[in-house]
């Protein structure tokens, strides 16, 4: 497709389980961002990739969160030992390069029960 | 930590009314962006303002960036039901990542 695609759209998991969230950026976009949006809040930055490398991971809340982008395209956000407080919409965005317009996907709604 | 405060948090108006929402910070940003987000969707960029004092117009929407590049406003003229959504401002400190405000939820009733 032409836009940023995130899968799954919704994910319900039990506390303590491991989850993976996938982001397919717009083809050719070198920059990729993950944000987390809790209910009633604006998106909160998690991590930024330029190509295959994480250029800034200062927003990851703790070591249960990890993200990869092995081939510089698709990215996966991985959450270990999920907690109820991890419940949120996880948004992915991509841009052609640094400091150009970022396009957001529709997000993955994660619910930890 | 850079924070962006948006006001009001919620606004419910009738079709045809005018409104202004505000985005304020104690920090200087290299640019500031406004987004609109609809339920179940990601934010969509409306405008980027870069220069202090800059005014940009997008049809019925007027965006202003403060002279000191710390605050911004969005004014909508003759609001329509299609304007309903969450309006987010986001500051770019120059390191490629955005700091978002909590947003203003706008509801325009016919």
mmCIF file of C-alpha atoms in Angstrom:
data_model
loop_
_atom_site.group_PDB
_atom_site.id
_atom_site.type_symbol
_atom_site.label_atom_id
_atom_site.label_comp_id
_atom_site.label_asym_id
_atom_site.label_seq_id
_atom_site.Cartn_x
_atom_site.Cartn_y
_atom_site.Cartn_z
ATOM 1 C CA UNK A 1 0.000 0.000 0.000
ATOM 2 C CA UNK A 2 0.905 3.652 -0.236
ATOM 3 C CA UNK A 3 0.809 4.433 3.472
ATOM 4 C CA UNK A 4 2.378 3.193 6.695
ATOM 5 C CA UNK A 5 0.881 -0.157 7.630
ATOM 6 C CA UNK A 6 0.777 -1.530 11.170
ATOM 7 C CA UNK A 7 -0.202 -5.028 12.200
ATOM 8 C CA UNK A 8 -2.105 -6.205 14.054
ATOM 9 C CA UNK A 9 -4.690 -3.453 14.422
ATOM 10 C CA UNK A 10 -5.650 -4.794 17.819
ATOM 11 C CA UNK A 11 -3.835 -7.099 20.200
ATOM 12 C CA UNK A 12 -5.117 -8.440 23.489
ATOM 13 C CA UNK A 13 -2.588 -10.269 25.607
ATOM 14 C CA UNK A 14 -2.304 -11.551 29.124
ATOM 15 C CA UNK A 15 -0.076 -9.899 31.686
ATOM 16 C CA UNK A 16 3.419 -11.353 31.533
ATOM 17 C CA UNK A 17 3.249 -12.424 27.902
ATOM 18 C CA UNK A 18 5.542 -11.335 25.068
ATOM 19 C CA UNK A 19 4.197 -9.339 22.109
ATOM 20 C CA UNK A 20 5.519 -8.134 18.780
ATOM 21 C CA UNK A 21 4.080 -5.202 16.871
ATOM 22 C CA UNK A 22 4.956 -4.736 13.217
ATOM 23 C CA UNK A 23 5.374 -1.598 11.127
ATOM 24 C CA UNK A 24 5.693 -1.456 7.339
ATOM 25 C CA UNK A 25 6.856 2.051 6.422
ATOM 26 C CA UNK A 26 6.288 3.849 3.163
ATOM 27 C CA UNK A 27 8.625 2.369 0.568
ATOM 28 C CA UNK A 28 11.923 4.220 0.402
ATOM 29 C CA UNK A 29 11.518 6.055 3.699
ATOM 30 C CA UNK A 30 14.753 5.885 5.640
ATOM 31 C CA UNK A 31 13.501 7.298 8.937
ATOM 32 C CA UNK A 32 11.090 5.332 11.130
ATOM 33 C CA UNK A 33 9.599 6.315 14.475
ATOM 34 C CA UNK A 34 7.646 4.538 17.189
ATOM 35 C CA UNK A 35 5.341 6.458 19.507
ATOM 36 C CA UNK A 36 2.950 5.340 22.239
ATOM 37 C CA UNK A 37 -0.375 7.059 22.864
ATOM 38 C CA UNK A 38 -2.223 6.398 26.092
ATOM 39 C CA UNK A 39 -5.880 7.259 26.510
ATOM 40 C CA UNK A 40 -6.396 11.017 26.675
ATOM 41 C CA UNK A 41 -2.761 11.777 25.923
ATOM 42 C CA UNK A 42 -0.728 12.840 22.929
ATOM 43 C CA UNK A 43 1.753 10.468 21.341
ATOM 44 C CA UNK A 44 4.924 9.890 23.356
ATOM 45 C CA UNK A 45 8.197 9.216 21.550
ATOM 46 C CA UNK A 46 9.757 5.779 22.003
ATOM 47 C CA UNK A 47 12.482 5.201 19.403
ATOM 48 C CA UNK A 48 13.761 6.524 16.075
ATOM 49 C CA UNK A 49 15.573 4.588 13.359
ATOM 50 C CA UNK A 50 17.665 6.033 10.559
ATOM 51 C CA UNK A 51 18.150 3.111 8.217
ATOM 52 C CA UNK A 52 18.889 -0.031 10.205
ATOM 53 C CA UNK A 53 20.254 1.662 13.294
ATOM 54 C CA UNK A 54 18.448 3.118 16.261
ATOM 55 C CA UNK A 55 19.492 6.765 16.193
ATOM 56 C CA UNK A 56 17.625 7.618 19.382
ATOM 57 C CA UNK A 57 16.062 5.119 21.802
ATOM 58 C CA UNK A 58 15.795 7.498 24.724
ATOM 59 C CA UNK A 59 12.008 7.165 24.870
ATOM 60 C CA UNK A 60 11.904 3.443 25.573
ATOM 61 C CA UNK A 61 10.480 3.239 29.114
ATOM 62 C CA UNK A 62 12.551 0.280 30.318
ATOM 63 C CA UNK A 63 14.459 -2.778 29.155
ATOM 64 C CA UNK A 64 11.279 -4.744 28.514
ATOM 65 C CA UNK A 65 10.897 -2.715 25.333
ATOM 66 C CA UNK A 66 13.062 -3.340 22.297
ATOM 67 C CA UNK A 67 12.759 -2.535 18.591
ATOM 68 C CA UNK A 68 14.577 -3.695 15.498
ATOM 69 C CA UNK A 69 14.755 -2.758 11.851
ATOM 70 C CA UNK A 70 17.185 -5.307 10.431
ATOM 71 C CA UNK A 71 16.918 -4.435 6.739
ATOM 72 C CA UNK A 72 16.110 -0.769 7.014
ATOM 73 C CA UNK A 73 12.481 -1.231 6.085
ATOM 74 C CA UNK A 74 10.052 -3.177 8.290
ATOM 75 C CA UNK A 75 10.382 -2.598 12.011
ATOM 76 C CA UNK A 76 9.198 -4.689 14.938
ATOM 77 C CA UNK A 77 8.543 -3.358 18.430
ATOM 78 C CA UNK A 78 8.945 -6.092 21.017
ATOM 79 C CA UNK A 79 7.586 -5.975 24.543
ATOM 80 C CA UNK A 80 8.556 -8.610 27.084
ATOM 81 C CA UNK A 81 6.682 -9.502 30.261
ATOM 82 C CA UNK A 82 3.824 -7.177 29.408
ATOM 83 C CA UNK A 83 2.166 -5.198 32.181
ATOM 84 C CA UNK A 84 -1.294 -3.642 32.322
ATOM 85 C CA UNK A 85 0.335 -0.217 32.155
ATOM 86 C CA UNK A 86 1.650 -1.073 28.688
ATOM 87 C CA UNK A 87 -1.901 -0.862 27.347
ATOM 88 C CA UNK A 88 -1.964 1.920 24.754
ATOM 89 C CA UNK A 89 -2.025 2.608 21.029
ATOM 90 C CA UNK A 90 1.399 2.108 19.522
ATOM 91 C CA UNK A 91 1.935 4.366 16.521
ATOM 92 C CA UNK A 92 4.568 4.020 13.842
ATOM 93 C CA UNK A 93 5.581 6.816 11.477
ATOM 94 C CA UNK A 94 8.035 7.077 8.619
ATOM 95 C CA UNK A 95 9.615 9.914 6.700
ATOM 96 C CA UNK A 96 11.724 10.160 3.583
ATOM 97 C CA UNK A 97 14.609 11.518 5.602
ATOM 98 C CA UNK A 98 15.354 13.283 8.843
ATOM 99 C CA UNK A 99 13.369 16.497 9.312
ATOM 100 C CA UNK A 100 10.908 15.780 6.514
ATOM 101 C CA UNK A 101 7.204 15.165 6.990
ATOM 102 C CA UNK A 102 6.403 12.035 8.960
ATOM 103 C CA UNK A 103 3.421 9.906 7.973
ATOM 104 C CA UNK A 104 1.704 7.891 10.683
ATOM 105 C CA UNK A 105 0.119 4.487 10.509
ATOM 106 C CA UNK A 106 -3.265 3.768 12.067
ATOM 107 C CA UNK A 107 -1.643 2.256 15.132
ATOM 108 C CA UNK A 108 -1.869 -1.007 17.034
ATOM 109 C CA UNK A 109 -4.140 -0.961 20.065
ATOM 110 C CA UNK A 110 -2.517 -3.133 22.716
ATOM 111 C CA UNK A 111 -4.601 -4.262 25.666
ATOM 112 C CA UNK A 112 -2.926 -6.168 28.485
ATOM 113 C CA UNK A 113 -5.408 -8.010 30.700
ATOM 114 C CA UNK B 1 11.966 17.821 29.656
ATOM 115 C CA UNK B 2 10.164 19.890 27.075
ATOM 116 C CA UNK B 3 6.436 20.098 27.593
ATOM 117 C CA UNK B 4 3.688 21.407 25.365
ATOM 118 C CA UNK B 5 0.453 22.444 27.009
ATOM 119 C CA UNK B 6 -2.674 22.656 24.910
ATOM 120 C CA UNK B 7 -5.872 24.436 25.803
ATOM 121 C CA UNK B 8 -8.698 23.907 25.978
ATOM 122 C CA UNK B 9 -8.614 20.141 26.424
ATOM 123 C CA UNK B 10 -12.133 19.788 25.071
ATOM 124 C CA UNK B 11 -14.303 22.080 22.960
ATOM 125 C CA UNK B 12 -17.877 21.502 21.866
ATOM 126 C CA UNK B 13 -19.370 24.050 19.483
ATOM 127 C CA UNK B 14 -22.106 24.474 16.903
ATOM 128 C CA UNK B 15 -21.521 24.464 13.171
ATOM 129 C CA UNK B 16 -20.592 27.929 11.924
ATOM 130 C CA UNK B 17 -18.861 29.108 15.081
ATOM 131 C CA UNK B 18 -15.243 30.240 15.230
ATOM 132 C CA UNK B 19 -12.711 28.837 17.653
ATOM 133 C CA UNK B 20 -9.092 29.094 18.705
ATOM 134 C CA UNK B 21 -6.937 26.469 20.360
ATOM 135 C CA UNK B 22 -3.595 27.167 21.962
ATOM 136 C CA UNK B 23 -0.285 25.402 22.342
ATOM 137 C CA UNK B 24 2.216 26.779 24.859
ATOM 138 C CA UNK B 25 5.660 25.807 26.036
ATOM 139 C CA UNK B 26 8.469 27.199 28.121
ATOM 140 C CA UNK B 27 10.929 25.794 25.575
ATOM 141 C CA UNK B 28 11.969 27.052 22.158
ATOM 142 C CA UNK B 29 11.337 24.744 19.228
ATOM 143 C CA UNK B 30 12.980 24.809 15.815
ATOM 144 C CA UNK B 31 9.560 24.167 14.329
ATOM 145 C CA UNK B 32 6.074 23.356 15.476
ATOM 146 C CA UNK B 33 3.562 21.121 13.782
ATOM 147 C CA UNK B 34 -0.194 20.776 14.016
ATOM 148 C CA UNK B 35 -1.896 17.439 13.458
ATOM 149 C CA UNK B 36 -5.490 16.235 13.359
ATOM 150 C CA UNK B 37 -6.295 12.746 14.564
ATOM 151 C CA UNK B 38 -9.572 10.909 14.072
ATOM 152 C CA UNK B 39 -10.634 7.885 16.154
ATOM 153 C CA UNK B 40 -8.776 4.732 15.175
ATOM 154 C CA UNK B 41 -6.372 6.601 12.942
ATOM 155 C CA UNK B 42 -2.901 8.053 13.253
ATOM 156 C CA UNK B 43 -2.278 11.796 13.342
ATOM 157 C CA UNK B 44 -2.288 13.592 9.985
ATOM 158 C CA UNK B 45 -0.046 16.608 9.499
ATOM 159 C CA UNK B 46 -1.891 19.880 8.855
ATOM 160 C CA UNK B 47 0.951 22.400 8.867
ATOM 161 C CA UNK B 48 4.506 23.088 9.966
ATOM 162 C CA UNK B 49 5.513 26.533 11.182
ATOM 163 C CA UNK B 50 9.171 27.405 11.390
ATOM 164 C CA UNK B 51 9.714 31.152 11.649
ATOM 165 C CA UNK B 52 8.796 33.193 14.715
ATOM 166 C CA UNK B 53 5.720 35.285 13.964
ATOM 167 C CA UNK B 54 4.805 33.140 10.989
ATOM 168 C CA UNK B 55 1.158 32.873 9.961
ATOM 169 C CA UNK B 56 -0.075 30.124 7.668
ATOM 170 C CA UNK B 57 -3.548 29.631 6.269
ATOM 171 C CA UNK B 58 -5.096 26.389 5.147
ATOM 172 C CA UNK B 59 -8.615 27.118 3.884
ATOM 173 C CA UNK B 60 -10.586 27.958 7.058
ATOM 174 C CA UNK B 61 -7.664 27.186 9.359
ATOM 175 C CA UNK B 62 -5.141 29.837 10.403
ATOM 176 C CA UNK B 63 -1.973 28.847 12.236
ATOM 177 C CA UNK B 64 0.305 31.251 14.058
ATOM 178 C CA UNK B 65 3.750 30.697 15.549
ATOM 179 C CA UNK B 66 4.752 32.992 18.379
ATOM 180 C CA UNK B 67 7.606 35.444 17.928
ATOM 181 C CA UNK B 68 9.722 33.562 20.463
ATOM 182 C CA UNK B 69 8.914 30.178 18.873
ATOM 183 C CA UNK B 70 7.486 28.853 22.135
ATOM 184 C CA UNK B 71 3.779 28.977 21.437
ATOM 185 C CA UNK B 72 1.295 28.597 18.649
ATOM 186 C CA UNK B 73 -2.402 28.928 17.948
ATOM 187 C CA UNK B 74 -4.874 27.387 15.572
ATOM 188 C CA UNK B 75 -7.957 29.368 14.601
ATOM 189 C CA UNK B 76 -10.841 27.767 12.730
ATOM 190 C CA UNK B 77 -13.410 29.974 11.020
ATOM 191 C CA UNK B 78 -16.970 28.769 10.504
ATOM 192 C CA UNK B 79 -16.357 25.310 11.910
ATOM 193 C CA UNK B 80 -17.998 22.346 10.205
ATOM 194 C CA UNK B 81 -18.845 18.865 11.531
ATOM 195 C CA UNK B 82 -16.009 17.516 9.381
ATOM 196 C CA UNK B 83 -13.574 19.490 11.538
ATOM 197 C CA UNK B 84 -14.356 17.210 14.478
ATOM 198 C CA UNK B 85 -11.265 15.470 15.788
ATOM 199 C CA UNK B 86 -8.294 15.629 18.126
ATOM 200 C CA UNK B 87 -5.953 18.511 17.314
ATOM 201 C CA UNK B 88 -2.385 17.934 18.406
ATOM 202 C CA UNK B 89 0.541 20.299 18.408
ATOM 203 C CA UNK B 90 4.049 18.879 18.311
ATOM 204 C CA UNK B 91 7.383 20.577 18.750
ATOM 205 C CA UNK B 92 10.543 19.615 16.939
ATOM 206 C CA UNK B 93 13.638 20.480 18.941
ATOM 207 C CA UNK B 94 15.857 19.734 15.969
ATOM 208 C CA UNK B 95 16.690 16.151 16.858
ATOM 209 C CA UNK B 96 14.098 14.636 14.521
ATOM 210 C CA UNK B 97 11.744 13.462 17.244
ATOM 211 C CA UNK B 98 8.551 15.225 18.190
ATOM 212 C CA UNK B 99 7.191 16.266 21.559
ATOM 213 C CA UNK B 100 3.402 16.233 21.461
ATOM 214 C CA UNK B 101 0.871 18.049 23.575
ATOM 215 C CA UNK B 102 -2.129 16.192 25.017
ATOM 216 C CA UNK B 103 -4.365 17.593 22.329
ATOM 217 C CA UNK B 104 -7.644 19.480 22.064
ATOM 218 C CA UNK B 105 -10.693 17.354 21.342
ATOM 219 C CA UNK B 106 -13.033 19.363 19.089
ATOM 220 C CA UNK B 107 -16.647 18.375 18.563
ATOM 221 C CA UNK B 108 -18.632 20.358 16.002
ATOM 222 C CA UNK B 109 -22.348 19.669 16.046
ATOM 223 C CA UNK B 110 -24.640 20.322 13.059
#
